[in-house]
mmCIF file of C-alpha atoms in Angstrom:
data_model
loop_
_atom_site.group_PDB
_atom_site.id
_atom_site.type_symbol
_atom_site.label_atom_id
_atom_site.label_comp_id
_atom_site.label_asym_id
_atom_site.label_seq_id
_atom_site.Cartn_x
_atom_site.Cartn_y
_atom_site.Cartn_z
ATOM 1 C CA MET J 8 19.153 -43.772 8.186
ATOM 2 C CA LEU J 9 21.740 -41.851 6.208
ATOM 3 C CA SER J 10 21.718 -42.391 2.470
ATOM 4 C CA ARG J 11 25.384 -43.461 2.447
ATOM 5 C CA THR J 12 24.576 -46.127 5.055
ATOM 6 C CA ALA J 13 21.677 -47.378 2.946
ATOM 7 C CA ASP J 14 23.918 -47.307 -0.136
ATOM 8 C CA SER J 15 26.688 -49.302 1.536
ATOM 9 C CA LEU J 16 24.246 -51.898 2.874
ATOM 10 C CA TYR J 17 22.621 -52.193 -0.550
ATOM 11 C CA TRP J 18 25.982 -52.730 -2.270
ATOM 12 C CA THR J 19 27.176 -55.160 0.389
ATOM 13 C CA GLY J 20 24.158 -57.346 -0.302
ATOM 14 C CA ARG J 21 24.537 -56.928 -4.030
ATOM 15 C CA TYR J 22 28.250 -57.807 -4.151
ATOM 16 C CA MET J 23 27.803 -60.854 -1.929
ATOM 17 C CA GLU J 24 25.011 -62.110 -4.164
ATOM 18 C CA ARG J 25 27.129 -61.432 -7.256
ATOM 19 C CA ALA J 26 30.089 -63.386 -5.851
ATOM 20 C CA ASP J 27 27.821 -66.367 -5.187
ATOM 21 C CA PHE J 28 26.282 -66.067 -8.657
ATOM 22 C CA LEU J 29 29.683 -65.944 -10.367
ATOM 23 C CA ALA J 30 30.874 -68.960 -8.401
ATOM 24 C CA ARG J 31 27.811 -70.924 -9.504
ATOM 25 C CA ILE J 32 28.252 -69.848 -13.139
ATOM 26 C CA LEU J 33 31.858 -71.029 -13.035
ATOM 27 C CA GLU J 34 30.817 -74.314 -11.445
ATOM 28 C CA ALA J 35 28.179 -74.878 -14.144
ATOM 29 C CA ALA J 36 30.712 -74.114 -16.895
ATOM 30 C CA LEU J 37 33.179 -76.605 -15.406
ATOM 31 C CA ARG J 38 30.485 -79.279 -15.426
ATOM 32 C CA LEU J 39 29.232 -78.452 -18.925
ATOM 33 C CA ALA J 40 32.724 -78.412 -20.383
ATOM 34 C CA ALA J 41 33.273 -81.934 -19.037
ATOM 35 C CA LEU J 42 30.283 -83.308 -20.961
ATOM 36 C CA PRO J 43 30.848 -84.759 -24.430
ATOM 37 C CA SER J 44 29.211 -82.945 -27.332
ATOM 38 C CA ARG J 45 28.346 -83.995 -30.869
ATOM 39 C CA ASP J 46 30.120 -81.210 -32.679
ATOM 40 C CA GLY J 47 33.185 -81.130 -30.433
ATOM 41 C CA ASP J 48 32.887 -77.491 -29.397
ATOM 42 C CA GLY J 49 30.763 -78.015 -26.282
ATOM 43 C CA ALA J 50 33.564 -76.836 -24.005
ATOM 44 C CA ASP J 51 34.035 -73.641 -26.026
ATOM 45 C CA THR J 52 30.305 -72.964 -25.819
ATOM 46 C CA ALA J 53 30.300 -73.569 -22.062
ATOM 47 C CA TRP J 54 33.077 -71.050 -21.471
ATOM 48 C CA SER J 55 31.687 -68.348 -23.746
ATOM 49 C CA SER J 56 28.248 -68.890 -22.184
ATOM 50 C CA ALA J 57 29.723 -68.395 -18.720
ATOM 51 C CA ILE J 58 31.125 -65.034 -19.757
ATOM 52 C CA ALA J 59 27.835 -64.008 -21.386
ATOM 53 C CA SER J 60 25.876 -65.076 -18.274
ATOM 54 C CA ALA J 61 28.182 -62.990 -16.105
ATOM 55 C CA GLY J 62 27.383 -59.970 -18.280
ATOM 56 C CA ALA J 63 31.061 -59.457 -18.978
ATOM 57 C CA THR J 64 31.374 -60.186 -22.685
ATOM 58 C CA ALA J 65 32.845 -56.820 -23.696
ATOM 59 C CA ALA J 66 35.276 -56.661 -20.767
ATOM 60 C CA PHE J 67 36.377 -60.267 -21.284
ATOM 61 C CA TYR J 68 37.058 -59.970 -25.013
ATOM 62 C CA ALA J 69 38.892 -56.689 -24.483
ATOM 63 C CA ARG J 70 41.381 -58.671 -22.406
ATOM 64 C CA TYR J 71 41.338 -62.140 -24.039
ATOM 65 C CA LYS J 72 40.939 -63.376 -27.614
ATOM 66 C CA THR J 73 39.102 -66.632 -26.861
ATOM 67 C CA ALA J 74 37.058 -68.069 -24.039
ATOM 68 C CA THR J 75 38.914 -71.118 -22.743
ATOM 69 C CA GLU J 76 38.832 -72.778 -19.370
ATOM 70 C CA ARG J 77 42.021 -71.039 -18.282
ATOM 71 C CA THR J 78 41.013 -67.546 -19.431
ATOM 72 C CA VAL J 79 37.499 -67.723 -18.020
ATOM 73 C CA ARG J 80 38.705 -69.144 -14.691
ATOM 74 C CA GLU J 81 41.296 -66.388 -14.467
ATOM 75 C CA PHE J 82 38.827 -63.662 -15.462
ATOM 76 C CA LEU J 83 36.097 -64.712 -13.018
ATOM 77 C CA THR J 84 38.346 -65.412 -10.027
ATOM 78 C CA ALA J 85 41.464 -63.242 -10.074
ATOM 79 C CA PRO J 86 41.817 -59.827 -8.466
ATOM 80 C CA GLY J 87 42.219 -56.731 -10.605
ATOM 81 C CA ASN J 88 39.058 -57.294 -12.605
ATOM 82 C CA ASP J 89 35.667 -55.730 -11.856
ATOM 83 C CA PHE J 90 33.877 -58.926 -12.887
ATOM 84 C CA SER J 91 35.766 -61.304 -10.591
ATOM 85 C CA ILE J 92 34.623 -63.056 -7.451
ATOM 86 C CA HIS J 93 37.676 -61.690 -5.645
ATOM 87 C CA THR J 94 36.691 -58.109 -6.484
ATOM 88 C CA CYS J 95 33.065 -58.687 -5.449
ATOM 89 C CA LEU J 96 34.112 -60.050 -2.049
ATOM 90 C CA THR J 97 36.554 -57.181 -1.542
ATOM 91 C CA LYS J 98 33.932 -54.572 -2.434
ATOM 92 C CA ALA J 99 31.345 -56.259 -0.196
ATOM 93 C CA ARG J 100 33.774 -56.169 2.710
ATOM 94 C CA THR J 101 34.711 -52.529 2.049
ATOM 95 C CA ASN J 102 31.051 -51.497 2.024
ATOM 96 C CA ALA J 103 30.299 -53.564 5.133
ATOM 97 C CA ARG J 104 33.263 -52.054 6.936
ATOM 98 C CA SER J 105 31.933 -48.553 6.311
ATOM 99 C CA VAL J 106 28.632 -49.471 8.023
ATOM 100 C CA ARG J 107 30.043 -51.815 10.641
ATOM 101 C CA THR J 108 27.718 -50.479 13.352
ATOM 102 C CA ALA J 109 24.625 -51.348 11.277
ATOM 103 C CA LEU J 110 25.640 -55.029 11.128
ATOM 104 C CA THR J 111 25.481 -57.721 13.777
ATOM 105 C CA ILE J 112 28.686 -59.276 15.044
ATOM 106 C CA GLU J 113 27.853 -62.541 13.287
ATOM 107 C CA LEU J 114 27.230 -60.866 9.969
ATOM 108 C CA TRP J 115 30.425 -58.830 10.179
ATOM 109 C CA GLU J 116 32.410 -61.953 11.100
ATOM 110 C CA ALA J 117 30.950 -63.829 8.117
ATOM 111 C CA ILE J 118 32.047 -61.079 5.736
ATOM 112 C CA ASN J 119 35.354 -60.127 7.328
ATOM 113 C CA GLY J 120 36.360 -63.695 8.147
ATOM 114 C CA GLY J 121 35.743 -64.719 4.569
ATOM 115 C CA TRP J 122 37.679 -61.763 3.239
ATOM 116 C CA ASN J 123 40.602 -62.646 5.521
ATOM 117 C CA GLN J 124 40.630 -66.193 4.080
ATOM 118 C CA LEU J 125 40.631 -64.955 0.481
ATOM 119 C CA PRO J 126 44.457 -64.815 0.106
ATOM 120 C CA GLU J 127 44.666 -68.526 1.008
ATOM 121 C CA PHE J 128 42.980 -69.395 -2.288
ATOM 122 C CA GLU J 129 44.917 -67.114 -4.644
ATOM 123 C CA ALA J 130 47.798 -69.528 -5.252
ATOM 124 C CA GLY J 131 45.447 -72.410 -6.121
ATOM 125 C CA LEU J 132 43.405 -70.545 -8.730
ATOM 126 C CA SER J 133 45.757 -71.589 -11.508
ATOM 127 C CA ASN J 134 44.491 -75.189 -11.523
ATOM 128 C CA ARG J 135 41.053 -76.777 -11.734
ATOM 129 C CA ASP J 136 41.136 -78.414 -8.290
ATOM 130 C CA GLY J 137 42.019 -75.125 -6.642
ATOM 131 C CA VAL J 138 39.192 -73.368 -8.460
ATOM 132 C CA VAL J 139 36.704 -76.052 -7.401
ATOM 133 C CA ARG J 140 37.779 -75.628 -3.758
ATOM 134 C CA PHE J 141 37.477 -71.853 -4.162
ATOM 135 C CA ILE J 142 33.973 -72.146 -5.643
ATOM 136 C CA GLU J 143 32.828 -74.341 -2.751
ATOM 137 C CA TRP J 144 34.311 -71.905 -0.254
ATOM 138 C CA VAL J 145 32.554 -68.931 -1.909
ATOM 139 C CA LYS J 146 29.224 -70.754 -1.821
ATOM 140 C CA HIS J 147 29.695 -71.553 1.885
ATOM 141 C CA MET J 148 30.697 -67.978 2.607
ATOM 142 C CA ALA J 149 27.580 -66.678 0.836
ATOM 143 C CA LEU J 150 25.430 -69.068 2.837
ATOM 144 C CA ALA J 151 27.075 -67.937 6.085
ATOM 145 C CA PHE J 152 26.390 -64.328 5.098
ATOM 146 C CA ASP J 153 22.736 -65.029 4.263
ATOM 147 C CA GLY J 154 22.258 -67.094 7.400
ATOM 148 C CA ALA J 155 23.790 -64.446 9.634
ATOM 149 C CA ALA J 156 21.618 -61.758 8.068
ATOM 150 C CA LEU J 157 18.463 -63.846 8.335
ATOM 151 C CA ARG J 158 19.036 -65.126 11.867
ATOM 152 C CA THR J 159 20.692 -62.217 13.654
ATOM 153 C CA MET J 160 19.550 -58.914 12.152
ATOM 154 C CA LEU J 161 16.472 -57.052 13.274
ATOM 155 C CA ARG J 162 13.993 -56.440 10.487
ATOM 156 C CA SER J 163 14.904 -52.777 10.366
ATOM 157 C CA ASP J 164 15.952 -50.562 7.482
ATOM 158 C CA SER J 165 19.483 -52.003 7.642
ATOM 159 C CA TYR J 166 18.234 -55.520 7.013
ATOM 160 C CA TRP J 167 15.929 -54.478 4.208
ATOM 161 C CA PHE J 168 18.560 -52.467 2.340
ATOM 162 C CA LEU J 169 20.927 -55.440 2.578
ATOM 163 C CA ARG J 170 18.224 -57.770 1.208
ATOM 164 C CA LEU J 171 17.215 -55.220 -1.444
ATOM 165 C CA GLY J 172 20.722 -55.259 -2.882
ATOM 166 C CA ALA J 173 20.789 -59.049 -2.971
ATOM 167 C CA GLY J 174 17.313 -59.195 -4.516
ATOM 168 C CA ILE J 175 18.111 -56.687 -7.249
ATOM 169 C CA GLU J 176 21.345 -58.509 -8.089
ATOM 170 C CA ARG J 177 19.487 -61.789 -8.309
ATOM 171 C CA ALA J 178 16.812 -60.254 -10.529
ATOM 172 C CA ASP J 179 19.450 -58.625 -12.720
#
C-alpha cells in the first residue's frame, strides 16, 4: 500500500470520528444549557465547556469574545472553520475520494451521499431546531460509515488504516 493511500484512509477515519464527536459535544451542551443551575451561569459553563472539549479554545476566542449558544453553534457547525463538523465531513470526503478504489461501494456511498446532503442543512443552522436535526443527521451518517466499514470491507490494510484513524481520534 502506498503511504499516501494509508494517509488518506487514516484521515478519512479520523475526520469522520471527529465529526461524530463534535456533534455529540454540541448535543450535550444543548442539553446541559437547558438545565437550571444554582448560580445562573450553567448555560455559559456548558458552552465554554463544549469549546474546551472540542480542543478549540484558542481558535474560538480568536474569533468570538464569549461562548454563547449562538457562537458555539456557529463555530462547531458552519463551514470555513477547521473545527467545524462541516469541515470535518468535507475533509473526510476529500480524503475518501482520493482513495476511492480502496473503499467498498457502500462505504463510498455513505461518505459521498452524506456530503451531498450537507448543503441541505446549512440554511437551518441558524436556529436550535435546525441544529438538532443536523446533529441527528451527523450521528446517523457516522453510524452508516462505521457500519459500511465493518460489514463490507475486507480486513486488509485499507480497513485497518481507516479504523486506526478513528481509534486515534477517539483516544485523542
